Short mmCIF file of N, CA and C in Angstrom, two decimals:
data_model
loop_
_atom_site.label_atom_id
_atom_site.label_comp_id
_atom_site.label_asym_id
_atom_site.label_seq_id
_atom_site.Cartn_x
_atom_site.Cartn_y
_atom_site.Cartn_z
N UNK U 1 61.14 -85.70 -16.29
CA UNK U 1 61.06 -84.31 -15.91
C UNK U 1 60.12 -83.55 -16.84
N UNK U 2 60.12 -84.12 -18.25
CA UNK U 2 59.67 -83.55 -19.34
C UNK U 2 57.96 -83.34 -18.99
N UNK U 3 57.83 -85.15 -18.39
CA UNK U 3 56.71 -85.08 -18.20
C UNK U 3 55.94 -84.07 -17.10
N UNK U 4 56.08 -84.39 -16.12
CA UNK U 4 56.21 -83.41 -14.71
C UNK U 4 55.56 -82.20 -15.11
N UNK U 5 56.79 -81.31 -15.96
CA UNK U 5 56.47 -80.24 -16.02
C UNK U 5 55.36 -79.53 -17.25
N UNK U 6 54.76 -80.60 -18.14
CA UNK U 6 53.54 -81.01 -18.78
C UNK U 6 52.36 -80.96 -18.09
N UNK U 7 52.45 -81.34 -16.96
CA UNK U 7 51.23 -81.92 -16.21
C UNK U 7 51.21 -80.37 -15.13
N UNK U 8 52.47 -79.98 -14.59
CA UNK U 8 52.29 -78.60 -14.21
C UNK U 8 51.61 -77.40 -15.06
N UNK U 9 52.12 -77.56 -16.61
CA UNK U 9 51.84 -76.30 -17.16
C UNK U 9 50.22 -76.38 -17.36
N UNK U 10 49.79 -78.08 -17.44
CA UNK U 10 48.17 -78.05 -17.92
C UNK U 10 47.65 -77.69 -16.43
N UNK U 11 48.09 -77.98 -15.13
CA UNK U 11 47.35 -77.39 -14.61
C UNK U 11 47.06 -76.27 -13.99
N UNK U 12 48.47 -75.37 -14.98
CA UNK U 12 48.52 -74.33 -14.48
C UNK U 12 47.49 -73.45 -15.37
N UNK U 13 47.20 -73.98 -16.59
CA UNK U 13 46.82 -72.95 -17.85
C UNK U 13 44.77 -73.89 -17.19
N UNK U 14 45.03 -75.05 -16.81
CA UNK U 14 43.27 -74.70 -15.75
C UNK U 14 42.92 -74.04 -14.69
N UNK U 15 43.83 -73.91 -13.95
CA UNK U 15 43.69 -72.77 -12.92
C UNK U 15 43.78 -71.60 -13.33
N UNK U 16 44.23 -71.53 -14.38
CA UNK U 16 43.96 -69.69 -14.43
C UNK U 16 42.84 -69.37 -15.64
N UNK U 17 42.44 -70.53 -16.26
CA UNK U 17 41.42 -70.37 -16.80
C UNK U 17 40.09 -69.93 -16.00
N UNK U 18 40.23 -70.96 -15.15
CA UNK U 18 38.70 -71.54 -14.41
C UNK U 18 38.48 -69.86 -13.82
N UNK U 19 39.71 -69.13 -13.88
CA UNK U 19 40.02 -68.19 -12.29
C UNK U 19 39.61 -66.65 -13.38
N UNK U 20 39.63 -66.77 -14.93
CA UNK U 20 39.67 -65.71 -15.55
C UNK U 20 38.30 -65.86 -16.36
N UNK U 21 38.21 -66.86 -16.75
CA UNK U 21 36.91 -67.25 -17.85
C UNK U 21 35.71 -67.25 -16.98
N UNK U 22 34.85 -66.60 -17.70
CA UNK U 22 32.94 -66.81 -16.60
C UNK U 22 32.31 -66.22 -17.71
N UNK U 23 31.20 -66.32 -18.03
CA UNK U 23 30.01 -66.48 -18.67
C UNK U 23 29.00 -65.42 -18.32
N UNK U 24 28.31 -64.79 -19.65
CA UNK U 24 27.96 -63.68 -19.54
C UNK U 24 26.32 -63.61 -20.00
N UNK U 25 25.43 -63.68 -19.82
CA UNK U 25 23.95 -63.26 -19.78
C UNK U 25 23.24 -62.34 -20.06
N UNK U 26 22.56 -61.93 -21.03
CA UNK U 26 22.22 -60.60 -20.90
C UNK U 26 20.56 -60.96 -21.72
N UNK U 27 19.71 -60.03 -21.33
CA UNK U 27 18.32 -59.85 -21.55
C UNK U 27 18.09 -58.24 -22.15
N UNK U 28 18.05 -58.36 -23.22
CA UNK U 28 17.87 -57.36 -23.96
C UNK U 28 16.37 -56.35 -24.12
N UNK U 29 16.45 -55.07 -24.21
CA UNK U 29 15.03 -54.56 -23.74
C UNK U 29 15.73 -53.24 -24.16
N UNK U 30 14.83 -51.84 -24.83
CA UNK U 30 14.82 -50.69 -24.76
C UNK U 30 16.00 -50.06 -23.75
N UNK U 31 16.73 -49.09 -23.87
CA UNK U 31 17.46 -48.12 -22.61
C UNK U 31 16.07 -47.01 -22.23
N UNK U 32 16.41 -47.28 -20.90
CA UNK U 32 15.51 -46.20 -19.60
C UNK U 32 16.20 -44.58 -19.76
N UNK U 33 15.58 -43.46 -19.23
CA UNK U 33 15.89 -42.57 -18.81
C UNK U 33 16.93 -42.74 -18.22
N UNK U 34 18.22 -41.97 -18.03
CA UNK U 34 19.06 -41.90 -17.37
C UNK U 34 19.20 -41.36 -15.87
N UNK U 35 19.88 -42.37 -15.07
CA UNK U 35 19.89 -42.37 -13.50
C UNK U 35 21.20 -41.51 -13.21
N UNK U 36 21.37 -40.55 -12.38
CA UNK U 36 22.80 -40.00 -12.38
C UNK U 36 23.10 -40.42 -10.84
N UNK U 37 22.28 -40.91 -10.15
CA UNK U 37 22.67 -41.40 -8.92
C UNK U 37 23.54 -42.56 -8.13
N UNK U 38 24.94 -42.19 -7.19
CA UNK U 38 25.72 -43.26 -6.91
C UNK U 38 25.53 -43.38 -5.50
N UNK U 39 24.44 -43.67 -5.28
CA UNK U 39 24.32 -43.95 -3.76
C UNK U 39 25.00 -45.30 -3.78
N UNK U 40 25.56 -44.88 -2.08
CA UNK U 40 26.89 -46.07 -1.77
C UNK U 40 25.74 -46.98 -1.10
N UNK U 41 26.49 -48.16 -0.76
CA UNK U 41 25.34 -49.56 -0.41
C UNK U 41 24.76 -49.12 0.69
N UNK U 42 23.55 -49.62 0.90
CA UNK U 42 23.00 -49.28 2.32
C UNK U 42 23.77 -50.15 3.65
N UNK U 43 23.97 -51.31 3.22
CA UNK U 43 24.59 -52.09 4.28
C UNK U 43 23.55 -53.22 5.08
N UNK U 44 22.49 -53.42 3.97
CA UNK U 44 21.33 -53.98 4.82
C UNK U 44 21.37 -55.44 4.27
N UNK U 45 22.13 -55.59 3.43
CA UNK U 45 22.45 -57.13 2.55
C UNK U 45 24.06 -57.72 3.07
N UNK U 46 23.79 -59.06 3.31
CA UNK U 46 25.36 -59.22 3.90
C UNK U 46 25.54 -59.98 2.25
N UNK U 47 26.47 -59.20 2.05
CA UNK U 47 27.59 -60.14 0.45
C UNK U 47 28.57 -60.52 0.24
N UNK U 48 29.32 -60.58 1.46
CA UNK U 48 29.92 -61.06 1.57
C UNK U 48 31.62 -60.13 0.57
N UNK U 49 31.56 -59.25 0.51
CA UNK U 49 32.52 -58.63 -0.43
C UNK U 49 32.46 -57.03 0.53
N UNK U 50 33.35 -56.13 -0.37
CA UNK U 50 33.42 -54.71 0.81
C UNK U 50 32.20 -54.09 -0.62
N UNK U 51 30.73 -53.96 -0.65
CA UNK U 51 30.31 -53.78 -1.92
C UNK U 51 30.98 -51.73 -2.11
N UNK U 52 30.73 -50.99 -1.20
CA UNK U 52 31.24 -49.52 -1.48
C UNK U 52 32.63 -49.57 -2.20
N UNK U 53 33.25 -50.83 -2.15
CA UNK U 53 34.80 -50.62 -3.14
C UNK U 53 34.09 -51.65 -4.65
N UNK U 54 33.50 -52.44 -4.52
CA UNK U 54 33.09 -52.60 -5.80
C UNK U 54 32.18 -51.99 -6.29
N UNK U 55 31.72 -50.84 -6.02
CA UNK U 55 30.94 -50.18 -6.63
C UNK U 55 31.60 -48.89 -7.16
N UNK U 56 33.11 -48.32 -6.26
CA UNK U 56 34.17 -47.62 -6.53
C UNK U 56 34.43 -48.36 -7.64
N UNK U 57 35.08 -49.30 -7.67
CA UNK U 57 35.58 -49.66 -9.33
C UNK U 57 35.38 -49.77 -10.07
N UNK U 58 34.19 -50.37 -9.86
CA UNK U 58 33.11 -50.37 -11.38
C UNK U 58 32.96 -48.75 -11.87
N UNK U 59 32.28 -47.79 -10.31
CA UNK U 59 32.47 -46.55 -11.17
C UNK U 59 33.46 -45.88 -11.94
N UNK U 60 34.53 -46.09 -11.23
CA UNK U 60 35.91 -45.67 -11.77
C UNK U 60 36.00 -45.56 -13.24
N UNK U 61 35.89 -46.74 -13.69
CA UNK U 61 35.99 -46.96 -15.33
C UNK U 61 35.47 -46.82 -15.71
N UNK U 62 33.86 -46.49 -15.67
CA UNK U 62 32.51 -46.56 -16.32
C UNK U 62 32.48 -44.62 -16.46
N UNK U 63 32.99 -44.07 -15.80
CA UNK U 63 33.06 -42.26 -16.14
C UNK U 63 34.30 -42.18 -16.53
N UNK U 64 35.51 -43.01 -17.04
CA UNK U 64 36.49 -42.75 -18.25
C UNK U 64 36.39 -43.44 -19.69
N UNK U 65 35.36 -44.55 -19.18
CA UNK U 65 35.80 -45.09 -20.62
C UNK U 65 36.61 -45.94 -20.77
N UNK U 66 36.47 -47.23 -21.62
CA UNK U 66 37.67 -47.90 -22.05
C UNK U 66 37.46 -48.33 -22.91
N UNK U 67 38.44 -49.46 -23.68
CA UNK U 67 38.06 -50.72 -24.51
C UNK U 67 38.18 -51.73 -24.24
N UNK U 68 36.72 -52.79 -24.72
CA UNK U 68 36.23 -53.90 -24.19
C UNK U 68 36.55 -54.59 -25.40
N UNK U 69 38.21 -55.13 -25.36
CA UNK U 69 38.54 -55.92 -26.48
C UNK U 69 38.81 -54.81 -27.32
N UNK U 70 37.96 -54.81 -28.87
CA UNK U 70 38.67 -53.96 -29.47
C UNK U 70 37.50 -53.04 -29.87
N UNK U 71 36.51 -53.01 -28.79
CA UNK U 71 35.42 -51.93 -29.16
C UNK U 71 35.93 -51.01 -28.14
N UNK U 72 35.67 -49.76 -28.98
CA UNK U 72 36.07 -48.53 -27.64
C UNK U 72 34.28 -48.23 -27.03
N UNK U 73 34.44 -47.82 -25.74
CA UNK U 73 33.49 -47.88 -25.03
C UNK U 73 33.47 -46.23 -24.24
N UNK U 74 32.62 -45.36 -24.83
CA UNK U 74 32.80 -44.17 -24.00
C UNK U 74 32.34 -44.19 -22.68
N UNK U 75 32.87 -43.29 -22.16
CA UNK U 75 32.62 -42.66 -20.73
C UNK U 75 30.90 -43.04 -20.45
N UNK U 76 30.42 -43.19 -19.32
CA UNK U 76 28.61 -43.55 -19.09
C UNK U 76 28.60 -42.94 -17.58
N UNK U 77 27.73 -42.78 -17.34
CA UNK U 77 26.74 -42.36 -15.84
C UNK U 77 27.58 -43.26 -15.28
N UNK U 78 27.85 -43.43 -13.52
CA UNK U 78 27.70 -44.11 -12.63
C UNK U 78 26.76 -45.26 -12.55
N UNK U 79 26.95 -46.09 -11.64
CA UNK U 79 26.23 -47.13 -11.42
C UNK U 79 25.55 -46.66 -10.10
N UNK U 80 24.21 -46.82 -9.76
CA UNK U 80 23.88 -46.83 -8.01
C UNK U 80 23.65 -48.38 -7.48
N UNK U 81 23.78 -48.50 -6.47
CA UNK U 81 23.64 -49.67 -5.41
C UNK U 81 22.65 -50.16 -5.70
N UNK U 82 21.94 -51.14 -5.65
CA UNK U 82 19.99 -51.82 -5.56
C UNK U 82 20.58 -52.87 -4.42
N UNK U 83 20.00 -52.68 -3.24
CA UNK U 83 20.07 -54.03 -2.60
C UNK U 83 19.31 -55.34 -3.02
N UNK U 84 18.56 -54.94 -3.75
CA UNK U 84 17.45 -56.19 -4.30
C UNK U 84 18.30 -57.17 -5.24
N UNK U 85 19.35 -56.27 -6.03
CA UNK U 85 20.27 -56.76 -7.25
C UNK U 85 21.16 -57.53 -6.38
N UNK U 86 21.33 -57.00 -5.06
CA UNK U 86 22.97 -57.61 -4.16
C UNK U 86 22.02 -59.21 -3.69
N UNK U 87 20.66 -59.02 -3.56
CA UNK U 87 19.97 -60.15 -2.73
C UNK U 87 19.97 -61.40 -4.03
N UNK U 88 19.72 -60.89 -5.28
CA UNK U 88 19.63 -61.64 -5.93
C UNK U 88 20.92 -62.38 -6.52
N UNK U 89 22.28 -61.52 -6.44
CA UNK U 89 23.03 -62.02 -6.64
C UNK U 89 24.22 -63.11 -5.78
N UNK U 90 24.08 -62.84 -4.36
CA UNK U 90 24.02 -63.87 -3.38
C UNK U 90 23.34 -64.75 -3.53
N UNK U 91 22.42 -64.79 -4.01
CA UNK U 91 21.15 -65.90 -4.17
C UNK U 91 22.09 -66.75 -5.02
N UNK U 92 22.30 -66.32 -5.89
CA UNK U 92 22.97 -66.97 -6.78
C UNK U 92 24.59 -67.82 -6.68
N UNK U 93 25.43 -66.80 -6.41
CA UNK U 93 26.53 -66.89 -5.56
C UNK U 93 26.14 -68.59 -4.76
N UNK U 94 25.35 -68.27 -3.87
CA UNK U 94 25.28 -69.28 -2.82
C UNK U 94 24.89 -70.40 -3.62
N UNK U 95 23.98 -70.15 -4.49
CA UNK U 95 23.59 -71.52 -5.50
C UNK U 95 24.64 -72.34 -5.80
N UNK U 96 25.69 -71.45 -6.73
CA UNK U 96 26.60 -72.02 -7.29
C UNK U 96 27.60 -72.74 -6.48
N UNK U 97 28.01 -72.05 -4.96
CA UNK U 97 28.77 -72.77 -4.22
C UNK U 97 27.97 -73.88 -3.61
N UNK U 98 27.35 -73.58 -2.99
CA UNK U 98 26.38 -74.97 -2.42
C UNK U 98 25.95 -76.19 -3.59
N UNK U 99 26.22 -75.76 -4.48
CA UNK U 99 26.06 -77.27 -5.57
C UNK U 99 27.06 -77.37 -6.44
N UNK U 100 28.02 -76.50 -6.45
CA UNK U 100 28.61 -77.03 -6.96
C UNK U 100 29.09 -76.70 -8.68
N UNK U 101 28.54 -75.91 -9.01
CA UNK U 101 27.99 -75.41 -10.86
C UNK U 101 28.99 -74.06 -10.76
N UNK U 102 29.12 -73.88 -12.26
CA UNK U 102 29.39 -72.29 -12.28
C UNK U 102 28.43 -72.24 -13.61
N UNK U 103 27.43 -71.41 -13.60
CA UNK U 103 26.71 -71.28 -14.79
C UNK U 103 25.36 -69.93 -14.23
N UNK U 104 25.04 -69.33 -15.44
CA UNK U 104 24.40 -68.19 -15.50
C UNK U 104 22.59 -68.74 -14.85
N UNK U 105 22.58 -70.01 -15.38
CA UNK U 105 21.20 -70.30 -14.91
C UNK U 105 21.50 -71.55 -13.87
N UNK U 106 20.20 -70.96 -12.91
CA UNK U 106 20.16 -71.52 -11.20
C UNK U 106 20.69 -72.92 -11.31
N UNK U 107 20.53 -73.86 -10.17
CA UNK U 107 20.31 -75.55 -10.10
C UNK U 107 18.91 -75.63 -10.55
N UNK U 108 18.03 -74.93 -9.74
CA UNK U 108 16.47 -75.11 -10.22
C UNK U 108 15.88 -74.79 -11.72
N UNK U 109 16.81 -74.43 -12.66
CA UNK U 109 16.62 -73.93 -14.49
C UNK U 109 16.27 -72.55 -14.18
N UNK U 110 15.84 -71.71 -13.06
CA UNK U 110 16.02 -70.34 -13.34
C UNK U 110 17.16 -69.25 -13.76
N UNK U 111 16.56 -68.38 -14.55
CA UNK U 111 17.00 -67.64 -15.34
C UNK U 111 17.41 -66.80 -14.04
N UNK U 112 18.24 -65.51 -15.13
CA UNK U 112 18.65 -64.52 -14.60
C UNK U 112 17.68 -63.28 -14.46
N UNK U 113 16.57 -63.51 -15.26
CA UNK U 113 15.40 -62.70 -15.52
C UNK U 113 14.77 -62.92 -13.93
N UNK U 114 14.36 -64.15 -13.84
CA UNK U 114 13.21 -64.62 -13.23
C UNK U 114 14.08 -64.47 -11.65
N UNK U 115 15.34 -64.99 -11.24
CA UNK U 115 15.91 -64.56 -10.30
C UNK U 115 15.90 -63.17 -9.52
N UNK U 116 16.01 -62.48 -10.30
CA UNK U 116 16.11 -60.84 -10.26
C UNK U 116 14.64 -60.20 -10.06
N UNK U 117 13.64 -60.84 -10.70
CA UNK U 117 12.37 -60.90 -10.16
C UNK U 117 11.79 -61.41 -8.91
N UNK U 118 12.69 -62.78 -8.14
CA UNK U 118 12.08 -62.93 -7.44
C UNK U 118 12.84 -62.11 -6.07
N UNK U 119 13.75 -61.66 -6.63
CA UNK U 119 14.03 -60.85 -5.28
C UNK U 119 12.96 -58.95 -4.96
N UNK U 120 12.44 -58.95 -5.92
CA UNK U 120 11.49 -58.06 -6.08
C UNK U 120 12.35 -56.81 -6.34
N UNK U 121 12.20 -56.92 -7.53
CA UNK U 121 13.27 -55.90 -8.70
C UNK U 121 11.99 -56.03 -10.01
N UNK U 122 11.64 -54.64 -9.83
CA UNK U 122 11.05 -54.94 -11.32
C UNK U 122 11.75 -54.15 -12.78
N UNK U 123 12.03 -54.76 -13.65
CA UNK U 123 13.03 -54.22 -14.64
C UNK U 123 12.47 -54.70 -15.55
N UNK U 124 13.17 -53.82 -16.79
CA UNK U 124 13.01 -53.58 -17.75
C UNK U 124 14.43 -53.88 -18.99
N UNK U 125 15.87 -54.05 -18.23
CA UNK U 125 16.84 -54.56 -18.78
C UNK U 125 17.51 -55.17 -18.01
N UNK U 126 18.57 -56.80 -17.71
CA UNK U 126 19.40 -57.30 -16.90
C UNK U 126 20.57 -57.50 -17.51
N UNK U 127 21.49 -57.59 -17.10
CA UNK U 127 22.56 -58.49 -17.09
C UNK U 127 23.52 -59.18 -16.15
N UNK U 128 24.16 -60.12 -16.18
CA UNK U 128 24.80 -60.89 -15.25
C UNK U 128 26.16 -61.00 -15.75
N UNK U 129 27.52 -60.91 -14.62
CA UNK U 129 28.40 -61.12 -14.26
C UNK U 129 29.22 -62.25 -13.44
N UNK U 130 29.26 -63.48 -13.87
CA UNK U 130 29.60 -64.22 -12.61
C UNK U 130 31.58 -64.71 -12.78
N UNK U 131 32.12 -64.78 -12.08
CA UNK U 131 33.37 -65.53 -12.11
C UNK U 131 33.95 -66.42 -10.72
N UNK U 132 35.08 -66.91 -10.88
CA UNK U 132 34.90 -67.98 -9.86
C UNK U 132 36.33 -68.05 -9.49
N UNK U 133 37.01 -67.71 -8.60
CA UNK U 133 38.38 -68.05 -8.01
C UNK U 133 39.22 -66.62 -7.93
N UNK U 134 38.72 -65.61 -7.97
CA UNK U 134 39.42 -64.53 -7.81
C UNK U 134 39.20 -64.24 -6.26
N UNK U 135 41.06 -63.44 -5.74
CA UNK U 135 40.87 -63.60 -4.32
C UNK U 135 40.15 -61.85 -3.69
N UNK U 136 40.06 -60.84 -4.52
CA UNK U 136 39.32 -60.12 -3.76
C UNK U 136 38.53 -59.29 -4.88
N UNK U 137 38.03 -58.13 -4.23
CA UNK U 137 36.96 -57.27 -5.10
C UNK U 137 37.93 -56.52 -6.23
N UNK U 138 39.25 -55.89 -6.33
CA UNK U 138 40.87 -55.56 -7.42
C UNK U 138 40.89 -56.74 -8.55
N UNK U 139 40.69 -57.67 -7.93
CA UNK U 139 41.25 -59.02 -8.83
C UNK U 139 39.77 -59.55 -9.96
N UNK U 140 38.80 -59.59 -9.17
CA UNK U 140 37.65 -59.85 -10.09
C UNK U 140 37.23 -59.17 -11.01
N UNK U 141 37.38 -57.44 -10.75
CA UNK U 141 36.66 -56.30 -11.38
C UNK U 141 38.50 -56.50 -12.80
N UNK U 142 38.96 -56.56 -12.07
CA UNK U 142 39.87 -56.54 -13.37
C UNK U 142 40.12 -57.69 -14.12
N UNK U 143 39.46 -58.86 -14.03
CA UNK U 143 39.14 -59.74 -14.77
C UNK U 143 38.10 -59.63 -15.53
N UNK U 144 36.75 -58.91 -14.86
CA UNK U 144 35.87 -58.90 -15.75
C UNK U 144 36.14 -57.96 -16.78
N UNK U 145 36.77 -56.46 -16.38
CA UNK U 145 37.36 -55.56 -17.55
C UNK U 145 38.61 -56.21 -18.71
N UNK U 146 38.57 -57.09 -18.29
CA UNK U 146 39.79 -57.56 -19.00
C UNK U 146 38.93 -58.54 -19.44
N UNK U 147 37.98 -59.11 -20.27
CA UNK U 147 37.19 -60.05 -20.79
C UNK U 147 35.86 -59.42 -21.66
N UNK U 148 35.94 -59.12 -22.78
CA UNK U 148 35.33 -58.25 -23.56
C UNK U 148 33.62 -58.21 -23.28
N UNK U 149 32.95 -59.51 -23.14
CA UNK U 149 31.63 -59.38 -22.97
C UNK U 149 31.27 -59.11 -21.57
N UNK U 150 31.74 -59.25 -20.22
CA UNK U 150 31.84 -58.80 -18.93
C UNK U 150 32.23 -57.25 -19.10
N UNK U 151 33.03 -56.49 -19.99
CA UNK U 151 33.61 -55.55 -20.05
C UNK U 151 32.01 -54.64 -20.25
N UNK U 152 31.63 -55.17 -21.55
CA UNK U 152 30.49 -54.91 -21.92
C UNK U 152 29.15 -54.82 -21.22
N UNK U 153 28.99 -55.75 -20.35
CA UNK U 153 28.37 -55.37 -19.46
C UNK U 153 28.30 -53.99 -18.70
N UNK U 154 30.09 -54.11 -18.25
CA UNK U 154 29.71 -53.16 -17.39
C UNK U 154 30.12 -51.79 -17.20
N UNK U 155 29.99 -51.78 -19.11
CA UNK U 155 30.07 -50.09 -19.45
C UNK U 155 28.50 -49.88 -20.62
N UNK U 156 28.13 -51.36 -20.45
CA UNK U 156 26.77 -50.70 -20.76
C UNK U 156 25.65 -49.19 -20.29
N UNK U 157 25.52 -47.97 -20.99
CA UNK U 157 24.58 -47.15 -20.57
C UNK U 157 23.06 -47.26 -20.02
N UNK U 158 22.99 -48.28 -20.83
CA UNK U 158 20.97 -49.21 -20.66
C UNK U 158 21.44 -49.25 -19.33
N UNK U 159 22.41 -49.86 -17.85
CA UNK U 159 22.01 -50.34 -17.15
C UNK U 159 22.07 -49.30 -15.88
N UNK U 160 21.21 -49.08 -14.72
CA UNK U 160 21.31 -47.89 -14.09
C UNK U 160 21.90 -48.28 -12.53
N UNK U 161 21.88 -49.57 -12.38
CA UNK U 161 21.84 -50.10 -11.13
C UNK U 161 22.58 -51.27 -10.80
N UNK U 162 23.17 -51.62 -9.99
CA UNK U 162 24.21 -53.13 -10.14
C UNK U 162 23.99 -53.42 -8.50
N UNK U 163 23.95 -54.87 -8.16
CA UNK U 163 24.37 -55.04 -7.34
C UNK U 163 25.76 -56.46 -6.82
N UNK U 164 26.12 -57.33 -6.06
CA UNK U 164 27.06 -57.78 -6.25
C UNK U 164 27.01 -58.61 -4.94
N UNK U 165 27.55 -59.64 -5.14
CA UNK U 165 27.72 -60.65 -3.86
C UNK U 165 28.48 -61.88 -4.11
N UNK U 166 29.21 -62.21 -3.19
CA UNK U 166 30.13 -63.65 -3.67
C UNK U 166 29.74 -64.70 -2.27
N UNK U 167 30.01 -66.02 -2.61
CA UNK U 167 29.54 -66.82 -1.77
C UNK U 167 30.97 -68.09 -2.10
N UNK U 168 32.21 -67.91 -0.74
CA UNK U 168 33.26 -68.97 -1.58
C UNK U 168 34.15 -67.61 -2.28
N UNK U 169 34.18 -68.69 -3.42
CA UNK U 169 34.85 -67.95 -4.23
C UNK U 169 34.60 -67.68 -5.57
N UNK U 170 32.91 -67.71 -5.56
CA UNK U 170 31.95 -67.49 -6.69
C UNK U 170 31.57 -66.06 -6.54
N UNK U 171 31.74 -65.34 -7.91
CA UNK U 171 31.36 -64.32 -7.40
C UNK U 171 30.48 -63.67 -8.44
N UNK U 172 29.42 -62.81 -7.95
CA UNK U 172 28.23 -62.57 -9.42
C UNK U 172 28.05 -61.10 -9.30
N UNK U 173 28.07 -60.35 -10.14
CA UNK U 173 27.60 -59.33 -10.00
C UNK U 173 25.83 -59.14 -11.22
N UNK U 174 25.12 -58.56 -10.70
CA UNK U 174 23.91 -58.14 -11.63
C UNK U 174 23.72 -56.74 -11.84
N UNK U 175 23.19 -56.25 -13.07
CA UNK U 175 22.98 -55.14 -13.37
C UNK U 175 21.77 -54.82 -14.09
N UNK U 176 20.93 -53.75 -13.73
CA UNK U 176 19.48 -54.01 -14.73
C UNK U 176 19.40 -51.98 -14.81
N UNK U 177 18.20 -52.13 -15.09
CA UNK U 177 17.72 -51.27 -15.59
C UNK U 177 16.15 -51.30 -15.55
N UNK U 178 15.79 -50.24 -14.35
CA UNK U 178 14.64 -50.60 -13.94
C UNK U 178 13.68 -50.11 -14.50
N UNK U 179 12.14 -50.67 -14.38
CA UNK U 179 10.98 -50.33 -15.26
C UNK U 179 10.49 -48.72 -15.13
N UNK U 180 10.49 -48.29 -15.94
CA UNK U 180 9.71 -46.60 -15.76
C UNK U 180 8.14 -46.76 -15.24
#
């Protein structure tokens, strides 16, 4: 029995790892002028997620403030929509499910830079968000707030723009900060 319930608890403490832990990216560069704009998604990218409620939550916290671990993080601007960010992050999304990986860089060795470029985004700061087994847009956003360098991300001020897409049950969000 002893054993049994050994082999339950390890695979309980991997499933909720695999489902909480994801890997964080970031490309460092100057902060832009500040964007005060929250335009809701256009609706012209399919992502497979409801993106106007993940873009609600992300804003939510990002104009109160929190702490990311044990840095306090003030209040910041809104985030606005980029469909280019949602194209690139499906891109990705789909990578990871179709092969199989959970990792910040492609199957093909592309970056998160060069990704975000090729969806025709030109920027000046990125970062990436990815996690893997959360069942909706409530459950992911509060995993990533609940994980200090994802947190960080996404109360960063440098970034003006996010977009977001899951493919499965991979899910990525990107955020940049576009070129002046």
């Amino acid at each position: 029995m002893k054993k049994i319930y050994s082999i339950l608890s390890r695979f309980l403490l991997v499933f909720i790892t695999i489902g909480v832990v994801s890997a964080c990216e970031k490309d460092n560069t100057a902060p832009i002028e500040e964007n005060n704009t929250t335009d809701p998604p256009t609706g012209t990218v399919e992502t497979n997620l409801n993106a106007s409620l993940m873009l609600q939550l992300v804003n939510a916290q990002r104009t109160k403030g929190c702490n990311c671990g044990t840095t306090a993080m003030p209040a910041v601007a809104p985030l606005s929509w980029n469909d280019q960010l949602a194209v690139a992050a499906l891109n990705h999304s789909t990578d990871m499910y179709t092969n199989n990986f959970f990792s910040h860089t492609s199957s093909n060795g592309n970056t998160l830079g060069t990704r975000i470029t090729a969806a025709g985004y030109k920027w000046s700061a990125v970062a990436e968000n990815i996690a893997m087994g959360q069942k909706d847009e409530q459950a992911v956003v509060t995993a990533w707030f609940n994980s200090e360098g994802h947190c960080k991300n996404l109360m960063n001020a440098s970034y003006k723009e996010i977009g977001a897409a899951k493919k499965g049950s991979y899910w990525t969000q990107d955020f940049a900060a576009p070129q002046r």
